[in-house]
Amino acid sequence: MPPIDPGAAAPPASSLAQALAHAAAGTQGLRIFNGQGELETQASYRELLLQARARATQLRGLARRGPVPTVVGLIAQTHWPFLVNFMACQWAGMLPCPLPPPSVGQGIGPYARRIRAMLAAVQASALLLDDLHSPLQSHFSALETPETTELPVVPVCALPPADETAALQPLQPDEGAYIQFSSGTTSAPKGIEISQRAICNNLNSILHGGLRIQAGDRAFSWLPLYHDMGLVGFFLAPVMGGVPLDLLPAQAFARRPQLWPRLMAQLQSTVCFAPSFAWRLAADRTTPHEAAELQLRLRVAGVGGDVVRTDDLNRFAARFAASGFAPGQFQPSYGLAEATLAVCMGPVHVDEEGRLACGRPLPGWQVRVVDDSGASVPALQTGRIQIQGNALMTGYWQGGQRQPVAPGDWFQTDDLGYLARSGALVVTGRQQSLLVLRGRNVQAEAIETAVGAALQLPHGTVMAFQDATAASSASSASGLTVLVECALQDEAMREQCRSIARKAVFIACGNAADVRLVPPRTVKLTTSGKVARRSTIDQLARAHD
C-alpha cells in the first residue's frame, strides 16, 4: 500500500476515503462505551485508517466485475469492527450496506430471512460477518436455496491475510458511497444509494452551515449506525470534520436512558442529536437530584428523526436547567435518508401558528411546499414537502433492481408541512399517516399526541389509523381506530383508560374512535422512533388470522 499522504493543507474531501485520510493527519479519534458507561474502545482516526486499509486488501476477492457495483452487507453494531469494515469498503472500491443487528427477543430465523431479503434487494455480493456475528453464519447458510446460494456469507476470520504491498482502488468522487436502507414507516424497507458527491456535499453543509463546528467541539451519540442519523451524523460527519467522537450503543440507551446525559456531562460533549421523544425519555428517567449533580456543556442539542414536539424539549430543558442546559441549545432539524441526512436545521423558533420550526434549508438545498396538483402554495399553507439539492440520493434499490432518480428534479417526500414567513420549514406529519375523517384531513400524530398526553403515556405507545373493516361500526363511523398500549389487568381501570382516550380523541378531531387496549410493545417503531404503521397493522392482522 502507498504511504499515507493527505497533504499539509488538504482541500475539502471529495470522497469518504479522502475524508478519513484527512482526519488521520490530525490528532483526534473516537471512543466507544459499553452499557455500563465504561470505556471499551479508544482509537485515533489514524488507527482507523491503517486498519481500514489493511482490511481493504483482504476484501479484494469479494469484488465483482461489471456495471453493477460490489455491495457488501455489514451488520452495523456500534463497535470498532463495523467502523473498520465500513471504511475498508471505501478503500476497496466496494459499497458497504449497513444492516440492523439482531434485536432482543427477535428469533434468529426471522432475522436471517429479513437480512437475506434486504441483501437480495440490493444485489449484494457478500455478507461480511465480524467476530461478534460470525456465529450467525450457520443460520444464514441454513436458508440457502438455489436462488440464494450466490450470496457468500464471509466471516472476517476466513479472509486472506492483509497484504501491505497491494495497490488499493478506493471509491472515487463520481462513484457510490454506500447503500442505506429506509426505516420503513409505512412500507417494506428499500435500499437508498448515496453517492460520494452527495455525502460530501451534505457533510460539509451539516458541519459548516448547520452545526457551525468549532474548535473544541466533541460529538456524542447513541444513535444506531444502520440509520442515517447515526451513520452520517455521528460517524461520517465527525470523520469529515476531524471532530472527536464518543459512541454509546443504542441498546444501552434503551435500557438506561439516564446514562446518556450522565456520560455527556462526564465527557464534556458539545454536540449531540436525538429524536424528540429521546430527550423526554432521558428527562423522565433522571431524578432532579441526579440532574443537579451534572454539568452539561452542550452547544448543540439537535432534534431530528420525527416531528419535533415542544413538550418533549420543555421536559428536558426543565429537568436539566440546574445542569447548565438552556432551551436555546436545542436545534431542530428536518431530513430523510433520500437526502443523505439533513435538509433543514436551525435554532429553536416558534412560528406564527405556535409550532416549532425545523430551521431553514442548509446550503445546497431548496425546499418548497405544493398542493395535490403540484403547484406551490403560499407561506403557512400546509401541503406536500418537496426538496431539490446536491445531496439527493442516486436512486432506490428494490427487488434487485436499481431505480435511479433524475438529477436536478424536485423530489416528492412523504412529509407534510408548510413554510413559515421566515422561510423555516414546519413539518406537521406524513402523507401516509393522514386520516380523512368525515371529509376532514387529520394527522394521526395529532390524535396520538392527544391520547398520550391525556393518559401520560410515552411516545410510541399510541397509534391511530383507519380500519376499513370497522368503518360501519357504531363506535367509529369513520373507521378511526386507536391502539393504546396498556399493562393494566383490572377491568375497571382498563375501561377508565378507554374512556379517557375516547374523550381525548374527540377533543382532538371531533370524531368517535374504536379504542383498543393492546399489550406493551405492540406498536412498532422505526429506527428513528417513528411509529411503523404498516408493520404494526400487519402484525395485528397476522395475530387475528
Coordinates of C-alpha atoms in Angstrom, one line a residue:
M1 CA 0.0 0.0 0.0
P2 CA 1.3 3.5 -0.7
P3 CA 2.1 5.7 2.3
I4 CA -0.5 8.0 3.9
D5 CA -0.1 11.5 2.5
P6 CA -3.2 13.6 2.8
G7 CA -1.3 16.8 2.3
A8 CA -0.5 19.5 4.8
A9 CA -3.2 21.9 3.7
A10 CA -5.7 19.5 2.1
P11 CA -8.7 20.8 0.2
P12 CA -12.2 19.6 1.3
A13 CA -12.5 15.9 0.8
S14 CA -14.4 14.7 -2.2
S15 CA -14.7 11.1 -1.1
L16 CA -15.1 9.3 2.2
A17 CA -11.7 7.6 1.8
Q18 CA -10.1 11.0 1.4
A19 CA -12.0 12.3 4.4
L20 CA -10.6 9.6 6.6
A21 CA -7.1 10.3 5.2
H22 CA -7.5 14.0 6.2
A23 CA -8.8 13.1 9.6
A24 CA -5.9 10.7 10.1
A25 CA -3.4 13.6 9.7
G26 CA -4.8 15.2 12.8
T27 CA -4.7 14.1 16.4
Q28 CA -8.4 13.3 17.1
G29 CA -10.2 10.0 17.3
L30 CA -13.1 8.2 18.8
R31 CA -14.1 6.3 21.9
I32 CA -16.8 3.6 22.4
F33 CA -18.5 3.0 25.7
N34 CA -20.4 0.0 26.9
G35 CA -23.8 -0.3 28.6
Q36 CA -22.4 0.4 32.0
G37 CA -20.7 3.6 30.7
E38 CA -17.3 2.1 30.8
L39 CA -14.7 2.8 28.1
E40 CA -14.5 -0.2 25.7
T41 CA -12.5 1.1 22.7
Q42 CA -10.3 4.2 22.2
A43 CA -8.5 4.8 18.9
S44 CA -7.3 7.7 16.7
Y45 CA -8.6 8.3 13.2
R46 CA -5.1 7.4 12.0
E47 CA -5.6 3.9 13.6
L48 CA -8.9 3.6 11.9
L49 CA -7.3 4.5 8.6
L50 CA -4.5 2.0 9.0
Q51 CA -6.8 -0.9 10.0
A52 CA -9.3 0.0 7.2
R53 CA -6.7 0.0 4.5
A54 CA -5.3 -3.3 5.8
R55 CA -8.7 -4.8 5.8
A56 CA -9.4 -3.5 2.3
T57 CA -6.5 -5.6 0.9
Q58 CA -8.3 -8.7 2.4
L59 CA -11.6 -7.8 0.6
R60 CA -10.3 -7.9 -2.9
G61 CA -11.6 -11.4 -3.5
L62 CA -15.2 -10.2 -3.0
A63 CA -15.0 -7.7 -5.9
R64 CA -17.5 -8.3 -8.7
R65 CA -16.7 -7.2 -12.3
G66 CA -19.3 -5.4 -14.4
P67 CA -21.5 -2.3 -14.3
V68 CA -23.3 -3.3 -11.1
P69 CA -21.3 -2.1 -8.0
T70 CA -19.9 -4.6 -5.5
V71 CA -22.2 -4.3 -2.5
V72 CA -21.1 -5.8 0.9
G73 CA -23.6 -6.2 3.7
L74 CA -22.3 -5.2 7.2
I75 CA -24.1 -5.8 10.5
A76 CA -23.9 -2.3 12.0
Q77 CA -23.2 -2.9 15.6
T78 CA -21.9 0.1 17.5
H79 CA -18.4 -1.3 17.9
W80 CA -14.9 -0.9 16.4
P81 CA -15.1 -3.8 13.8
F82 CA -18.1 -2.2 12.0
L83 CA -16.3 1.1 11.7
V84 CA -13.2 -0.6 10.3
N85 CA -15.2 -2.7 7.8
F86 CA -17.3 0.3 6.6
M87 CA -14.2 2.3 5.8
A88 CA -12.4 -0.7 4.4
C89 CA -15.1 -0.9 1.8
Q90 CA -14.4 2.7 0.8
W91 CA -10.7 1.8 0.2
A92 CA -11.5 -1.4 -1.5
G93 CA -13.9 0.2 -4.0
M94 CA -17.0 -1.5 -2.6
L95 CA -20.3 -0.1 -1.4
P96 CA -21.0 -1.0 2.2
C97 CA -24.6 -1.7 3.2
P98 CA -25.2 -1.2 6.9
L99 CA -27.7 -3.7 8.3
P100 CA -29.5 -3.8 11.7
P101 CA -28.1 -6.2 14.3
P102 CA -30.4 -8.8 15.9
S103 CA -32.7 -7.3 18.5
V104 CA -33.5 -8.7 21.9
G105 CA -36.5 -11.1 21.6
Q106 CA -36.2 -11.5 17.8
G107 CA -35.7 -15.0 16.6
I108 CA -32.6 -15.7 14.7
G109 CA -34.5 -17.4 11.9
P110 CA -36.8 -14.4 11.1
Y111 CA -33.8 -12.1 11.5
A112 CA -31.7 -14.1 9.0
R113 CA -34.6 -14.2 6.5
R114 CA -35.0 -10.4 6.8
I115 CA -31.3 -9.7 6.2
R116 CA -31.3 -12.1 3.3
A117 CA -34.2 -10.2 1.7
M118 CA -32.5 -6.9 2.2
L119 CA -29.3 -8.1 0.6
A120 CA -31.2 -9.6 -2.3
A121 CA -32.9 -6.2 -2.9
V122 CA -29.6 -4.5 -3.5
Q123 CA -27.9 -7.4 -5.3
A124 CA -25.2 -7.7 -2.6
S125 CA -22.1 -9.6 -3.4
A126 CA -21.5 -10.8 0.1
L127 CA -22.4 -10.5 3.8
L128 CA -19.3 -9.9 5.9
L129 CA -19.5 -11.0 9.5
D130 CA -17.2 -9.7 12.1
D131 CA -16.1 -11.9 15.0
L132 CA -19.1 -11.0 17.2
H133 CA -21.5 -12.0 14.5
S134 CA -19.7 -14.9 12.9
P135 CA -21.8 -17.5 14.9
L136 CA -24.7 -16.3 12.7
Q137 CA -23.1 -17.9 9.6
S138 CA -24.8 -21.2 10.1
H139 CA -28.2 -19.6 10.4
F140 CA -27.7 -17.8 7.1
S141 CA -26.4 -20.9 5.4
A142 CA -29.4 -22.9 6.6
L143 CA -31.6 -20.6 4.4
E144 CA -29.7 -21.3 1.2
T145 CA -31.7 -22.3 -1.8
P146 CA -30.8 -22.4 -5.5
E147 CA -31.9 -18.7 -5.6
T148 CA -29.8 -17.6 -2.7
T149 CA -26.5 -19.5 -2.9
E150 CA -24.9 -16.7 -4.9
L151 CA -24.6 -14.7 -1.7
P152 CA -21.5 -15.7 0.2
V153 CA -21.6 -15.3 4.0
V154 CA -18.0 -14.5 4.9
P155 CA -16.6 -14.3 8.4
V156 CA -13.7 -11.9 8.8
C157 CA -11.6 -14.7 10.2
A158 CA -11.9 -16.5 6.9
L159 CA -10.4 -13.7 4.8
P160 CA -6.9 -14.0 3.4
P161 CA -4.1 -12.2 5.3
A162 CA -3.6 -8.5 4.7
D163 CA -1.1 -7.6 2.0
E164 CA 0.7 -4.3 2.7
T165 CA 2.1 -4.3 -0.8
A166 CA -1.3 -4.4 -2.5
A167 CA -2.5 -1.4 -4.5
L168 CA -5.9 -0.2 -3.5
Q169 CA -8.6 1.4 -5.7
P170 CA -10.8 3.4 -3.4
L171 CA -14.2 4.7 -4.4
Q172 CA -13.9 7.8 -6.5
P173 CA -15.9 11.1 -6.2
D174 CA -18.1 10.1 -9.2
E175 CA -19.0 6.7 -7.7
G176 CA -21.3 5.5 -5.0
A177 CA -20.5 5.7 -1.3
Y178 CA -22.9 3.3 0.5
I179 CA -26.5 1.9 0.4
Q180 CA -28.7 2.9 3.3
F181 CA -32.0 1.2 4.0
S182 CA -35.0 3.3 4.6
S183 CA -36.6 3.0 8.0
G184 CA -39.8 1.7 6.6
T185 CA -42.6 3.5 8.4
T186 CA -45.4 2.5 6.0
S187 CA -43.9 0.0 3.6
A188 CA -41.2 -2.6 3.1
P189 CA -37.7 -1.1 3.5
K190 CA -35.8 -0.3 0.3
G191 CA -32.2 0.4 -0.4
I192 CA -31.1 4.0 -0.9
E193 CA -27.9 4.5 -2.8
I194 CA -25.9 7.6 -1.8
S195 CA -23.0 8.9 -4.0
Q196 CA -19.6 10.2 -2.8
R197 CA -20.6 13.7 -4.0
A198 CA -23.9 13.6 -2.2
I199 CA -22.4 12.5 1.1
C200 CA -19.5 15.0 0.9
N201 CA -21.9 17.8 0.0
N202 CA -24.2 17.0 2.8
L203 CA -21.5 16.6 5.4
N204 CA -20.0 20.0 4.6
S205 CA -23.4 21.6 4.8
I206 CA -24.1 20.0 8.2
L207 CA -20.7 20.8 9.7
H208 CA -20.4 24.4 8.4
G209 CA -23.9 25.5 7.6
G210 CA -25.8 23.7 10.3
L211 CA -23.6 22.8 13.3
R212 CA -21.1 25.6 12.6
I213 CA -18.5 23.3 14.1
Q214 CA -15.9 24.9 16.4
A215 CA -12.5 24.1 17.8
G216 CA -13.0 22.2 21.0
D217 CA -16.3 20.6 19.9
R218 CA -16.8 16.9 20.9
A219 CA -19.6 14.8 19.5
F220 CA -21.6 12.2 21.4
S221 CA -24.2 9.7 20.0
W222 CA -26.1 6.6 20.9
L223 CA -28.0 6.6 17.6
P224 CA -27.8 3.3 15.7
L225 CA -25.2 3.1 12.9
Y226 CA -27.6 1.4 10.4
H227 CA -29.8 4.6 10.5
D228 CA -28.8 7.8 8.6
M229 CA -28.8 10.0 11.7
G230 CA -26.2 7.7 13.4
L231 CA -24.2 6.7 10.4
V232 CA -24.0 10.1 8.6
G233 CA -24.5 12.5 11.5
F234 CA -22.3 10.7 14.1
F235 CA -19.7 8.7 12.3
L236 CA -19.1 10.2 8.9
A237 CA -19.6 13.9 9.9
P238 CA -17.0 13.7 12.8
V239 CA -14.6 12.0 10.4
M240 CA -15.1 14.6 7.7
G241 CA -14.7 17.4 10.3
G242 CA -11.9 15.8 12.3
V243 CA -14.1 16.1 15.4
P244 CA -13.5 13.8 18.4
L245 CA -16.4 11.3 18.8
D246 CA -17.8 9.3 21.7
L247 CA -20.3 6.5 21.0
L248 CA -22.7 4.5 23.1
P249 CA -24.7 1.5 21.7
A250 CA -28.4 2.2 21.1
Q251 CA -29.3 -0.8 23.3
A252 CA -27.5 0.9 26.2
F253 CA -29.6 4.0 25.8
A254 CA -32.8 1.9 25.5
R255 CA -32.0 0.1 28.8
R256 CA -30.7 3.1 30.7
P257 CA -31.7 6.5 29.1
Q258 CA -30.3 8.3 32.1
L259 CA -26.8 7.1 31.2
W260 CA -26.9 9.4 28.1
P261 CA -26.9 12.8 29.9
R262 CA -24.5 11.4 32.6
L263 CA -21.9 10.5 30.0
M264 CA -22.3 13.7 28.1
A265 CA -21.6 15.6 31.3
Q266 CA -18.7 13.4 32.2
L267 CA -17.1 13.6 28.7
Q268 CA -17.9 17.3 28.2
S269 CA -19.8 16.7 25.0
T270 CA -20.8 19.8 23.0
V271 CA -22.8 18.3 20.0
C272 CA -25.5 15.6 20.1
F273 CA -28.6 14.7 18.2
A274 CA -31.6 12.6 19.0
P275 CA -35.3 12.2 18.2
S276 CA -37.7 14.4 20.1
F277 CA -39.0 11.5 22.3
A278 CA -35.5 10.6 23.4
W279 CA -34.9 14.0 25.1
R280 CA -38.1 13.5 27.1
L281 CA -37.2 9.9 28.0
A282 CA -33.8 11.0 29.4
A283 CA -35.6 13.6 31.5
D284 CA -38.2 11.2 32.8
R285 CA -35.5 8.7 33.8
T286 CA -33.3 11.2 35.5
T287 CA -34.2 12.4 39.0
P288 CA -33.9 16.1 39.9
H289 CA -31.1 15.2 42.4
E290 CA -29.2 13.3 39.7
A291 CA -29.6 16.1 37.2
A292 CA -28.4 18.7 39.7
E293 CA -25.1 16.8 40.0
L294 CA -24.4 17.0 36.3
Q295 CA -22.7 19.9 34.4
L296 CA -23.7 19.8 30.7
R297 CA -21.6 21.7 28.1
L298 CA -23.9 21.1 25.2
R299 CA -23.7 23.8 22.5
V300 CA -26.0 22.0 20.0
A301 CA -28.7 19.7 21.3
G302 CA -30.1 18.6 17.9
V303 CA -33.5 17.2 17.4
G304 CA -34.5 15.1 14.3
G305 CA -35.9 11.9 13.0
D306 CA -39.6 12.7 13.6
V307 CA -42.0 15.6 14.2
V308 CA -40.4 17.9 16.8
R309 CA -42.6 18.0 20.0
T310 CA -42.3 21.1 22.1
D311 CA -43.5 19.3 25.2
D312 CA -40.6 16.8 24.9
L313 CA -38.0 19.5 24.7
N314 CA -39.5 21.5 27.5
R315 CA -39.4 18.5 29.8
F316 CA -35.7 18.0 29.1
A317 CA -34.9 21.7 29.5
A318 CA -36.7 21.9 32.8
R319 CA -35.1 18.8 34.3
F320 CA -31.6 19.8 33.3
A321 CA -31.8 23.6 33.9
A322 CA -29.7 23.1 37.1
S323 CA -27.2 21.2 34.9
G324 CA -26.5 24.3 32.9
F325 CA -28.8 23.5 30.0
A326 CA -30.8 26.2 28.3
P327 CA -33.7 25.7 25.8
G328 CA -31.8 27.8 23.2
Q329 CA -29.3 25.0 22.9
F330 CA -31.9 22.9 21.1
Q331 CA -31.5 22.8 17.3
P332 CA -34.5 21.2 15.5
S333 CA -33.8 19.8 12.0
Y334 CA -35.5 18.1 9.1
G335 CA -34.1 15.4 6.9
L336 CA -34.5 12.0 5.3
A337 CA -32.3 9.2 4.1
E338 CA -33.1 10.0 0.5
A339 CA -31.4 13.4 1.1
T340 CA -28.4 11.7 2.6
L341 CA -29.3 13.1 6.0
A342 CA -30.1 16.8 6.6
V343 CA -32.1 19.3 4.6
C344 CA -33.0 21.9 7.2
M345 CA -31.5 22.9 10.5
G346 CA -31.7 25.9 12.8
P347 CA -32.2 27.3 16.2
V348 CA -35.4 27.0 18.2
H349 CA -38.1 29.1 16.6
V350 CA -41.8 29.1 17.2
D351 CA -43.7 30.3 14.1
E352 CA -46.8 32.3 13.7
E353 CA -49.0 29.3 14.2
G354 CA -47.3 28.4 17.5
R355 CA -45.5 25.4 16.0
L356 CA -41.8 24.6 16.4
A357 CA -40.0 25.0 13.1
C358 CA -37.2 22.8 11.8
G359 CA -34.9 25.5 10.5
R360 CA -34.2 26.9 7.1
P361 CA -32.7 24.9 4.2
L362 CA -29.0 24.1 4.6
P363 CA -26.6 25.3 1.8
G364 CA -27.2 23.2 -1.3
W365 CA -30.9 22.6 -0.6
Q366 CA -34.1 24.2 -1.8
V367 CA -37.5 23.3 -0.2
R368 CA -41.0 24.0 -1.5
V369 CA -44.5 23.0 -0.4
V370 CA -47.0 22.0 -3.1
D371 CA -50.7 21.1 -3.3
D372 CA -52.0 17.8 -4.8
S373 CA -51.7 19.2 -8.3
G374 CA -48.0 20.0 -7.8
A375 CA -48.5 23.8 -7.6
S376 CA -46.5 25.7 -5.0
V377 CA -48.6 27.1 -2.1
P378 CA -48.0 30.3 -0.1
A379 CA -46.4 30.5 3.3
L380 CA -48.4 29.0 6.2
Q381 CA -50.4 26.7 3.9
T382 CA -49.9 23.0 4.5
G383 CA -49.0 20.8 1.6
R384 CA -46.6 18.2 0.4
I385 CA -42.9 18.9 1.0
Q386 CA -40.6 18.7 -2.0
I387 CA -36.8 19.1 -1.9
Q388 CA -34.1 19.7 -4.5
G389 CA -30.4 19.8 -3.9
N390 CA -26.8 18.5 -4.3
A391 CA -27.1 15.7 -1.7
L392 CA -30.1 13.8 -3.2
M393 CA -29.8 10.0 -3.5
T394 CA -28.6 8.3 -6.7
G395 CA -31.7 6.1 -6.5
Y396 CA -33.5 3.3 -4.9
W397 CA -32.7 -0.4 -4.9
Q398 CA -35.7 -2.7 -4.7
G399 CA -36.3 -6.3 -5.9
G400 CA -32.7 -6.4 -7.1
Q401 CA -33.3 -3.5 -9.5
R402 CA -31.7 -0.1 -9.4
Q403 CA -34.3 2.8 -9.8
P404 CA -32.3 6.0 -10.5
V405 CA -33.7 9.5 -9.8
A406 CA -33.1 12.2 -12.3
P407 CA -30.5 14.7 -11.1
G408 CA -31.9 18.2 -10.6
D409 CA -35.6 17.1 -10.3
W410 CA -37.8 18.1 -7.3
F411 CA -38.1 15.1 -5.1
Q412 CA -41.5 14.3 -3.5
T413 CA -41.1 13.4 0.1
D414 CA -43.8 11.6 2.1
D415 CA -43.9 14.5 4.6
L416 CA -46.5 17.3 5.0
G417 CA -45.8 20.8 6.3
Y418 CA -45.6 24.4 5.5
L419 CA -43.1 27.2 5.2
A420 CA -43.2 29.9 7.8
R421 CA -42.8 33.5 6.7
S422 CA -39.2 33.4 7.9
G423 CA -38.5 30.6 5.4
A424 CA -38.2 28.0 8.1
L425 CA -39.9 24.6 7.5
V426 CA -42.6 23.3 9.8
V427 CA -43.3 19.6 9.5
T428 CA -46.9 18.6 10.5
G429 CA -46.9 14.9 9.7
R430 CA -46.6 12.3 7.0
Q431 CA -48.8 11.8 3.9
Q432 CA -49.2 8.1 4.7
S433 CA -50.5 8.9 8.2
L434 CA -53.1 11.4 7.0
L435 CA -56.6 10.4 8.0
V436 CA -59.7 11.5 6.3
L437 CA -62.4 11.7 8.9
R438 CA -65.9 12.8 7.7
G439 CA -64.3 14.7 4.8
R440 CA -61.7 16.4 7.0
N441 CA -57.9 15.8 7.0
V442 CA -56.5 14.9 10.4
Q443 CA -52.9 13.9 11.1
A444 CA -52.7 10.6 13.0
E445 CA -49.8 12.1 15.0
A446 CA -52.2 14.8 16.4
I447 CA -54.5 12.1 17.8
E448 CA -51.6 10.1 19.2
T449 CA -50.2 13.1 20.9
A450 CA -53.5 14.0 22.5
V451 CA -54.2 10.5 23.7
G452 CA -50.7 10.1 25.0
A453 CA -50.9 13.4 26.9
A454 CA -54.3 12.5 28.4
L455 CA -53.0 9.1 29.7
Q456 CA -49.5 10.4 30.4
L457 CA -48.0 7.7 28.1
P458 CA -44.6 7.9 26.4
H459 CA -44.1 8.4 22.7
G460 CA -44.6 5.2 20.7
T461 CA -47.3 3.6 22.8
V462 CA -50.3 5.0 20.9
M463 CA -51.2 4.5 17.2
A464 CA -54.1 5.9 15.3
F465 CA -55.3 4.5 11.9
Q466 CA -58.3 4.0 9.8
D467 CA -59.7 0.4 9.7
A468 CA -61.9 0.0 6.6
T469 CA -63.5 -3.1 8.2
A470 CA -64.6 -1.0 11.2
A471 CA -65.9 1.9 9.2
S472 CA -69.5 0.9 9.6
S473 CA -69.3 0.1 13.4
A474 CA -71.4 2.1 15.8
S475 CA -68.3 3.2 17.8
S476 CA -66.5 4.6 14.8
A477 CA -68.4 5.5 11.7
S478 CA -65.2 6.8 10.1
G479 CA -63.2 3.6 10.9
L480 CA -60.9 5.5 13.3
T481 CA -59.1 3.1 15.5
V482 CA -56.7 4.0 18.2
L483 CA -54.3 1.4 19.7
V484 CA -53.2 2.2 23.3
E485 CA -50.6 0.0 25.0
C486 CA -51.8 -1.0 28.4
A487 CA -50.4 -3.4 31.0
L488 CA -53.3 -2.9 33.5
Q489 CA -55.3 -6.1 34.4
D490 CA -58.1 -4.6 36.4
E491 CA -61.1 -4.3 34.0
A492 CA -62.5 -1.2 35.7
M493 CA -59.2 0.6 35.3
R494 CA -58.9 -0.5 31.7
E495 CA -62.3 0.9 30.9
Q496 CA -61.3 4.2 32.5
C497 CA -58.3 4.3 30.2
R498 CA -60.6 3.7 27.2
S499 CA -62.9 6.4 28.4
I500 CA -60.1 8.9 28.8
A501 CA -58.7 8.0 25.4
R502 CA -62.1 8.3 23.6
K503 CA -62.5 11.8 25.2
A504 CA -59.1 12.9 24.1
V505 CA -59.7 11.7 20.5
F506 CA -63.0 13.6 20.3
I507 CA -61.4 16.8 21.6
A508 CA -58.5 16.4 19.1
C509 CA -60.5 15.7 16.0
G510 CA -64.3 15.7 16.8
N511 CA -64.6 12.0 16.0
A512 CA -65.5 8.9 17.9
A513 CA -63.0 6.1 17.9
D514 CA -62.7 2.5 18.5
V515 CA -60.1 2.4 21.3
R516 CA -58.3 -0.9 21.6
L517 CA -56.0 -1.6 24.6
V518 CA -53.1 -3.8 23.4
P519 CA -50.1 -5.3 25.3
P520 CA -46.9 -3.3 25.7
R521 CA -44.6 -3.3 22.7
T522 CA -47.4 -3.9 20.2
V523 CA -46.8 -0.5 18.5
K524 CA -43.7 -0.9 16.4
L525 CA -41.2 1.9 15.9
T526 CA -38.7 2.6 13.1
T527 CA -35.0 3.1 13.8
S528 CA -35.6 6.8 14.2
G529 CA -38.5 6.5 16.6
K530 CA -41.4 7.0 14.1
V531 CA -44.5 4.8 14.5
A532 CA -44.2 2.0 12.0
R533 CA -47.9 1.8 11.0
R534 CA -47.7 -0.7 8.2
S535 CA -45.7 -3.3 10.2
T536 CA -47.9 -2.8 13.3
I537 CA -51.1 -3.3 11.3
D538 CA -49.7 -6.3 9.5
Q539 CA -48.7 -7.8 12.8
L540 CA -52.2 -7.3 14.2
A541 CA -53.7 -8.9 11.1
R542 CA -51.4 -11.9 11.4
A543 CA -52.4 -12.3 15.1
H544 CA -56.1 -12.5 14.2
D545 CA -55.6 -14.9 11.3

